[in-house]
Amino acid sequence: MWCALLMQVYTVTGPDHPIPASVGGEVVLPCHLSPRMSAEKMEVRWFRSLFSPVVHLYQNGQDQYGDQILEYRGRTELLKDDIANGSVSLGIRNIRPSDDGQYKCFFQSRGFYEEALLELQVAALGSSPAISVEGHEDGGIQVVCRSSGWYPKPEVEWRDLEGQVLPSASEKISPGADGLFQTESTVVITEDSNQKVTCHVTNLRLNQEKVSEISIAGQCPSKLHRDRLRWSDDASEQVMGLAERQFGRPDAAWATVFWRRKHQHAYLPSLKTNAEMSSFLDVTLNPDTAHPELVLSEDRKHVRDGDNCQDLPDTPERFDTCPCVLGTERFAGGRRYWEVELGDKTEWVLGVCRESVSRKGKVTLTPGDGYWAVWLRDGEYEALTSPSVPLPVRVRPSRVGIFLDYEAGEVSFYNVTDGSHLFTFTDTFSGTLLPYFYPGLNVGGTNAAPLIICSVPAQAGGNL
C-alpha cells in the first residue's frame, strides 16, 4: 500500500477521432499525460501492433533509434517542447500509405505504465481519369478509364448523360509498388446507348472525386464502316488512345499527327484548327545549362555524352556534376507536349524540373527536389518518385512523348512507339518549369547515340 502511494498515477490521453494525413505530407500525433507532469525521465514509446520494434522510442532522456522500424528511420521526431508538462506528440514526415492505421502512445515510470490508442487515416487524391478508346467489342466501342495515385482504394463509376450508373465490362483496382492504387475500368458504348459518358473516381475517405468525360460523335460504326476507319490493323486505335490520354478527348487532329509519321498515304480524318494543335512545343536545348561533357548539335535538337569535358565557363546556370541539359522553353502555365527520339539508347532520363533547382553538386531526381522524370537504367524503366515506381513496359519505346498540364498539376509520359501510357505525376506546380534531358553515359562505345528532340509536325505549325 505504501509503495503504491509512491507511484505517480496518471492516464495517457490522445484524440478521440482519427487524425487525417496526406501522402507525401506531414502529420503530428498528439499525446499527453493527465494530470500534467514531467515526462523527461520516463520511457515514451510509440509503436504499432507490436511493442517492439518501435515507431519511435525516448528512453533515459534521449531518443533511441536502435530498435526503430526501418521504414520510419529519418521520418519521425518526438516533439519535446512541452515534455515538462507531459506532452510528447510524434511528428511523422513524408507520409506513406503504409503509415495508415493504429498507433499506441506508451508511458512508463517506476513500474507504472499507461497507453493510449490513436488512429492515423492516410489519404491521397489521384490523377484525373484518362479515357481512351481501346477497340470494338460486341457491336460497340470499348472505352477504358485509367487513373493512379489513390489511397485508400477508390471507387470507380461510369455514368451516362443523365447521370445513371453504367455497368462496367471489367474493372481492376490494385496497389502499385508505392502502395498507391491504380484503376482501370472498361465500359462498352453500344449503338443504342448514349454516346457521351463520364468516368468518376472517388476517394470516399476524403469525399472527393475526379471526373473526365468522352463523347463519341455519331453512331457506333458497323463492321464495314469500322474497317474503313481503322486505317490499318495494327496501330490506329493506339494512336487515338494516345491522343485521348493526352487531351481527355478523342482528338482527331492529334491522332493525325501521330499517324502520318508511319503511314503518309493512309486514310486520315479531317484536321481541326491550328489553335487546337498549339500544345505541340518546338523544344530546343539551352547550351548555357549543359554539362561540359555533353555535345549539342548546331540546331540544339541533339545531345549526346562526349568523350571529354569541354572548356566552358562555370556559370550558375550550368550543371557541373550531373551530365544533363535543360530546354530553353520556360513554363509557368498552360499545356505543352513534346517528343524525344531515343532509338536504341540503353540509358536516359526525361522529364521536367523547376527552374530554381540547384545546378551544382549531386542531383536527386525526385518531385520533392523539383524533378518529375522517368528513366531507363540497367534495363529497368522507372518513374522517379520517392521511392521510385517500376514501369511495366511491353514494347521498348524508341520515342517518348511528354505532356505537361501546369494548372492540372500533371506531367504524363507516353510510349509513342505503341501508343501506351507510361506514367503520370500529380503535383501542385509553382514557379517556372523547364524540360530536362539526360542522354546517359557513353561507356565503351555503348549508348553513344544522341537524344533527338522531335520537330513540331506540319499540322501543328512545324515540319513533320
XYZ file of C-alpha atoms in Angstrom:
464
model
C 0.000 0.000 0.000
C 2.825 2.390 0.973
C 4.751 1.511 -2.229
C 1.693 2.150 -4.348
C 1.360 5.635 -2.888
C 4.889 6.473 -4.063
C 3.986 5.709 -7.676
C 2.939 8.543 -9.935
C -0.537 7.538 -11.088
C -1.631 9.051 -14.398
C -3.589 8.378 -17.549
C -2.478 8.837 -21.146
C -4.721 10.858 -23.423
C -4.880 11.137 -27.194
C -7.515 12.413 -29.647
C -10.815 10.502 -29.756
C -11.117 10.881 -33.528
C -8.987 9.692 -36.488
C -6.145 12.003 -37.495
C -6.063 12.757 -41.255
C -2.826 12.871 -43.244
C -1.946 13.252 -46.928
C 0.571 11.072 -48.758
C 3.859 12.945 -49.027
C 2.889 15.401 -46.281
C 3.492 15.665 -42.552
C 1.372 14.862 -39.502
C 1.522 15.286 -35.723
C 0.078 12.574 -33.467
C -0.775 14.310 -30.160
C -0.397 12.530 -26.824
C -0.079 13.770 -23.207
C -0.268 12.781 -19.574
C -3.169 13.610 -17.303
C -2.745 15.154 -14.820
C 0.078 17.106 -16.406
C 3.516 16.146 -15.088
C 7.043 15.945 -16.439
C 7.866 13.025 -18.744
C 11.552 13.923 -19.122
C 12.685 10.894 -17.087
C 10.010 8.485 -18.321
C 10.134 5.975 -21.129
C 7.953 7.119 -24.031
C 7.314 4.515 -26.691
C 5.336 4.887 -29.917
C 4.561 1.577 -31.609
C 2.081 -0.155 -33.908
C 0.686 -3.646 -33.240
C 3.939 -4.951 -31.710
C 5.628 -3.486 -28.634
C 8.941 -3.876 -30.430
C 10.318 -2.821 -32.882
C 9.118 0.733 -32.366
C 7.990 3.674 -34.443
C 9.894 5.940 -32.033
C 11.469 5.464 -28.586
C 12.519 8.009 -25.951
C 14.433 6.488 -23.047
C 16.972 7.681 -20.461
C 16.403 11.267 -21.566
C 17.310 10.597 -25.207
C 15.818 9.378 -28.468
C 16.814 5.774 -29.136
C 16.939 4.562 -32.749
C 18.466 1.090 -32.431
C 15.085 -0.683 -32.287
C 13.223 1.565 -34.746
C 11.239 0.072 -37.632
C 13.331 0.576 -40.761
C 10.631 2.324 -42.779
C 10.312 5.073 -40.137
C 14.013 5.895 -39.911
C 14.695 9.536 -40.673
C 10.977 10.357 -40.734
C 9.972 10.676 -37.057
C 10.552 13.283 -34.366
C 9.394 13.345 -30.754
C 8.245 16.912 -30.097
C 9.701 17.728 -26.668
C 8.952 21.444 -26.367
C 6.285 20.696 -23.740
C 7.665 17.434 -22.314
C 7.964 19.040 -18.869
C 4.146 19.178 -18.875
C 3.757 15.593 -20.132
C 3.134 16.367 -23.815
C 5.077 14.133 -26.230
C 3.491 14.413 -29.653
C 5.048 12.441 -32.511
C 5.787 14.074 -35.858
C 5.988 11.923 -38.995
C 7.315 13.293 -42.295
C 6.850 12.128 -45.888
C 3.653 10.211 -45.127
C 3.282 6.863 -46.913
C 0.242 4.651 -47.455
C 1.820 2.082 -45.123
C 1.588 4.631 -42.271
C -2.195 4.221 -42.257
C -3.714 2.579 -39.172
C -3.442 2.442 -35.387
C -0.626 3.714 -33.135
C -0.049 3.364 -29.403
C 1.434 6.068 -27.215
C 3.001 4.359 -24.168
C 4.425 5.923 -20.971
C 6.299 4.062 -18.255
C 7.817 5.275 -14.977
C 8.882 3.334 -11.865
C 6.988 0.220 -12.842
C 3.729 2.037 -13.635
C 2.652 2.364 -17.242
C -0.321 3.520 -19.314
C -1.026 3.869 -23.023
C -3.447 5.484 -25.432
C -4.631 4.268 -28.831
C -4.660 6.640 -31.827
C -5.719 6.162 -35.439
C -3.996 7.747 -38.429
C -6.026 7.906 -41.655
C -3.825 8.390 -44.719
C -5.356 9.582 -47.973
C -4.243 10.578 -51.462
C -6.267 12.138 -54.255
C -5.094 10.583 -57.505
C -4.766 11.830 -61.062
C -7.616 12.963 -63.261
C -9.019 9.952 -65.135
C -7.510 9.376 -68.578
C -10.108 7.980 -71.001
C -9.172 6.200 -74.208
C -10.877 4.235 -76.970
C -9.298 0.782 -76.944
C -11.199 -1.049 -79.684
C -14.542 -2.571 -80.678
C -16.465 -5.259 -78.863
C -19.997 -6.713 -79.017
C -21.206 -4.203 -81.589
C -19.946 -1.226 -79.611
C -16.880 0.810 -78.759
C -14.726 -0.266 -75.829
C -13.670 2.708 -73.702
C -11.167 2.468 -70.851
C -10.717 4.819 -67.886
C -7.372 4.830 -66.083
C -6.172 6.755 -63.051
C -3.368 6.407 -60.499
C -2.115 7.758 -57.191
C -5.134 6.992 -54.949
C -5.322 5.943 -51.317
C -7.198 4.170 -49.904
C -8.778 2.046 -52.638
C -11.079 4.354 -54.647
C -14.494 3.732 -56.148
C -14.871 3.909 -59.946
C -18.166 4.543 -61.749
C -19.226 5.145 -65.320
C -22.268 7.389 -65.824
C -24.305 8.351 -68.853
C -25.513 11.788 -69.890
C -28.395 11.616 -67.391
C -26.094 10.629 -64.542
C -27.218 7.000 -64.450
C -24.565 4.464 -63.458
C -23.437 2.215 -66.323
C -22.249 -1.338 -65.663
C -18.528 -1.760 -66.309
C -17.369 -4.569 -68.582
C -14.255 -5.071 -66.443
C -12.559 -3.363 -63.527
C -9.112 -3.640 -61.978
C -8.077 -1.614 -58.928
C -4.717 -2.613 -57.490
C -1.902 -1.057 -55.432
C 1.368 -0.164 -57.112
C 4.857 -0.559 -55.700
C 4.420 2.722 -53.789
C 1.203 1.487 -52.140
C -0.995 3.881 -54.128
C -3.903 2.420 -56.063
C -4.183 2.350 -59.853
C -7.538 1.926 -61.546
C -8.562 0.555 -64.924
C -12.250 0.310 -65.744
C -13.836 -0.578 -69.105
C -17.276 0.175 -70.497
C -18.729 -0.707 -73.902
C -20.710 2.058 -75.603
C -23.285 0.385 -77.822
C -25.191 1.754 -80.779
C -28.383 2.280 -78.789
C -26.703 3.841 -75.739
C -25.728 7.442 -75.045
C -22.567 8.474 -76.840
C -21.332 10.719 -74.016
C -20.113 9.084 -70.791
C -18.203 10.227 -67.728
C -15.752 8.311 -65.558
C -15.852 9.141 -61.843
C -13.042 8.091 -59.489
C -13.898 8.827 -55.847
C -11.909 8.829 -52.627
C -14.624 8.025 -50.074
C -12.350 8.907 -47.158
C -11.869 12.435 -48.494
C -15.340 12.600 -50.036
C -13.711 13.968 -53.201
C -13.766 12.747 -56.779
C -12.143 13.436 -60.142
C -14.171 13.210 -63.338
C -13.404 13.009 -67.047
C -15.778 12.633 -69.963
C -15.672 11.404 -73.529
C -18.051 11.915 -76.422
C -18.180 9.530 -79.371
C -19.592 11.505 -82.274
C -22.253 9.823 -84.421
C -23.444 6.242 -84.220
C -21.259 3.307 -83.343
C -19.815 2.084 -86.647
C -20.935 -1.035 -88.430
C -18.273 -3.639 -89.156
C -17.779 -2.384 -92.729
C -17.555 1.264 -91.699
C -15.335 0.333 -88.781
C -12.843 -1.330 -91.123
C -12.626 1.870 -93.177
C -11.918 3.968 -90.103
C -9.364 1.522 -88.775
C -6.652 2.799 -91.193
C -4.674 -0.390 -90.574
C -4.980 -3.398 -88.297
C -2.063 -2.642 -86.025
C -1.963 0.910 -84.735
C -4.893 3.266 -85.381
C -6.661 2.571 -82.094
C -3.398 3.016 -80.198
C -2.943 6.378 -81.935
C -6.425 7.568 -80.987
C -5.901 6.245 -77.475
C -2.688 8.249 -77.144
C -4.392 11.440 -78.305
C -7.224 10.913 -75.834
C -4.938 10.186 -72.890
C -3.099 13.434 -73.571
C -6.076 15.702 -74.089
C -9.005 13.929 -72.399
C -10.935 13.580 -75.656
C -10.668 11.688 -78.982
C -8.760 14.443 -80.815
C -8.670 13.521 -84.491
C -6.171 16.246 -85.298
C -3.638 14.896 -82.857
C -4.300 11.347 -83.997
C -3.487 12.528 -87.491
C -0.148 13.951 -86.340
C 0.957 10.661 -84.800
C -0.453 8.509 -87.594
C 1.128 10.346 -90.513
C 4.610 9.636 -89.200
C 4.141 5.980 -90.110
C 1.543 5.956 -92.895
C 1.607 9.015 -95.142
C -0.939 7.539 -97.597
C -3.419 6.084 -95.111
C -6.956 7.345 -94.600
C -6.933 10.438 -92.345
C -9.783 12.192 -90.542
C -10.179 15.896 -91.301
C -7.863 18.245 -89.456
C -9.052 20.698 -86.839
C -7.817 24.261 -86.416
C -4.194 25.056 -85.710
C -5.271 26.596 -82.407
C -6.233 23.132 -81.178
C -2.814 21.853 -82.200
C -0.877 24.556 -80.348
C 0.107 22.343 -77.404
C 2.848 20.692 -79.509
C 6.006 22.555 -78.495
C 9.175 23.053 -80.525
C 11.701 22.406 -77.736
C 15.358 23.352 -78.111
C 18.306 22.753 -75.766
C 19.877 25.552 -73.753
C 23.682 25.275 -74.146
C 24.232 27.561 -71.132
C 22.860 24.799 -68.863
C 24.681 21.834 -70.459
C 27.293 19.886 -68.502
C 30.751 20.360 -70.167
C 30.827 16.668 -71.110
C 27.723 16.943 -73.300
C 27.835 17.633 -77.034
C 24.926 19.582 -78.560
C 24.108 19.799 -82.269
C 24.153 23.148 -84.052
C 20.355 23.264 -84.199
C 20.197 22.396 -80.456
C 17.966 19.377 -81.123
C 20.520 16.586 -80.442
C 22.510 15.874 -77.289
C 24.965 13.071 -76.509
C 27.655 12.250 -73.991
C 31.082 13.247 -75.339
C 34.452 11.682 -74.718
C 35.997 14.673 -72.923
C 34.948 17.672 -70.887
C 34.917 20.900 -72.887
C 36.425 24.125 -71.621
C 33.225 26.004 -70.810
C 32.569 28.787 -68.292
C 31.290 27.503 -64.919
C 28.251 29.766 -64.732
C 25.439 29.408 -62.140
C 23.139 28.048 -64.867
C 25.425 25.157 -65.862
C 25.291 21.662 -64.319
C 28.752 20.773 -63.036
C 28.305 17.176 -61.791
C 25.272 15.646 -63.482
C 25.750 15.339 -67.297
C 22.369 16.803 -68.187
C 20.895 19.807 -70.007
C 17.686 21.825 -69.820
C 15.368 23.087 -72.517
C 15.243 26.749 -73.457
C 11.450 26.897 -73.169
C 10.000 28.017 -69.807
C 6.540 27.056 -68.493
C 4.527 28.937 -65.881
C 1.134 27.738 -67.056
C -0.797 26.100 -69.893
C -0.461 22.757 -71.675
C 2.628 21.691 -73.574
C 3.638 18.485 -75.377
C 6.937 17.388 -76.939
C 8.564 14.165 -78.093
C 12.085 12.750 -77.847
C 13.584 10.120 -80.140
C 15.556 7.524 -78.163
C 16.429 4.925 -80.774
C 18.335 2.038 -79.210
C 19.798 4.003 -76.301
C 20.421 1.936 -73.169
C 20.267 4.791 -70.643
C 18.347 8.079 -70.476
C 16.267 10.366 -68.252
C 13.452 12.635 -69.477
C 11.086 14.981 -67.700
C 10.660 18.498 -66.336
C 12.203 20.360 -63.420
C 11.832 23.635 -61.563
C 13.980 26.436 -62.944
C 15.181 27.023 -59.382
C 16.840 23.592 -58.935
C 20.487 23.643 -57.932
C 22.816 23.011 -60.868
C 25.856 22.291 -58.697
C 26.875 19.098 -56.942
C 24.755 15.989 -56.518
C 21.336 15.978 -58.203
C 18.467 13.994 -56.647
C 15.743 13.287 -59.186
C 12.531 13.309 -57.121
C 9.446 15.567 -57.082
C 10.452 16.742 -53.602
C 13.686 18.064 -55.128
C 11.918 19.686 -58.074
C 12.179 16.928 -60.719
C 9.367 14.933 -62.384
C 11.115 12.368 -64.559
C 11.260 8.784 -65.829
C 14.371 6.851 -66.780
C 15.844 3.766 -68.387
C 18.743 2.411 -66.364
C 20.234 -1.075 -66.043
C 17.487 -2.342 -68.326
C 14.707 -1.098 -65.991
C 12.138 1.625 -66.699
C 11.114 3.605 -63.611
C 9.179 6.711 -62.613
C 11.448 8.654 -60.259
C 9.061 9.120 -57.373
C 10.241 8.600 -53.797
C 10.625 5.640 -53.723
C 10.746 5.011 -57.486
C 7.982 3.071 -59.273
C 8.833 0.336 -61.836
C 7.063 0.822 -65.179
C 5.604 -2.252 -66.932
C 6.829 -1.564 -70.472
C 5.503 -4.066 -73.037
C 7.144 -2.543 -76.132
C 10.528 -0.835 -75.933
C 9.914 2.896 -76.505
C 12.035 4.290 -79.297
C 10.194 7.585 -78.888
C 8.673 9.089 -75.736
C 6.095 11.879 -75.512
C 5.892 14.238 -72.524
C 2.702 16.173 -71.799
C 2.672 18.923 -69.158
C -0.623 20.327 -67.868
C 0.554 23.029 -65.470
C -2.808 24.027 -63.975
C -3.894 20.392 -63.517
C -0.544 19.627 -61.852
C 0.226 16.686 -64.136
C 3.250 15.501 -66.118
C 2.416 12.484 -68.285
C 4.763 10.222 -70.233
C 3.740 8.142 -73.275
C 5.369 5.422 -75.309
C 4.765 6.812 -78.794
C 6.053 3.574 -80.305
C 2.947 1.635 -79.249
C 0.687 4.460 -78.067
C 0.689 3.344 -74.412
C 0.631 5.467 -71.283
C 3.772 5.078 -69.163
C 3.159 7.204 -66.054
C 1.558 10.412 -64.763
C 2.939 12.521 -61.922
C 0.339 14.503 -59.981
C 1.544 17.511 -58.008
C 0.967 21.228 -57.400
C 3.310 23.333 -59.502
C 4.652 26.770 -58.633
C 7.232 28.935 -60.331
C 8.764 28.157 -63.711
C 9.345 24.656 -65.111
C 11.823 23.579 -67.817
C 12.273 20.414 -69.948
C 15.009 18.136 -68.569
C 17.278 15.775 -70.567
C 19.955 13.287 -69.534
C 21.325 11.341 -72.532
C 23.141 8.732 -70.414
C 26.838 7.954 -70.277
C 28.727 6.650 -73.296
C 30.754 3.840 -71.767
C 32.911 1.741 -74.062
C 31.015 2.904 -77.142
C 27.584 1.876 -75.820
C 24.812 4.453 -75.509
C 26.702 6.722 -77.917
C 23.588 7.674 -79.921
C 22.133 11.116 -79.163
C 18.772 12.032 -77.719
C 16.877 13.761 -80.507
C 14.120 16.267 -79.783
C 11.458 15.867 -82.445
C 10.350 18.845 -84.524
C 6.783 20.092 -84.436
C 4.611 18.341 -87.054
C 3.491 20.400 -90.037
C -0.149 20.389 -88.853
C 0.959 21.956 -85.590
C 2.995 24.682 -87.190
C 6.302 22.892 -87.889
C 7.687 20.243 -90.189
C 6.513 16.647 -89.930
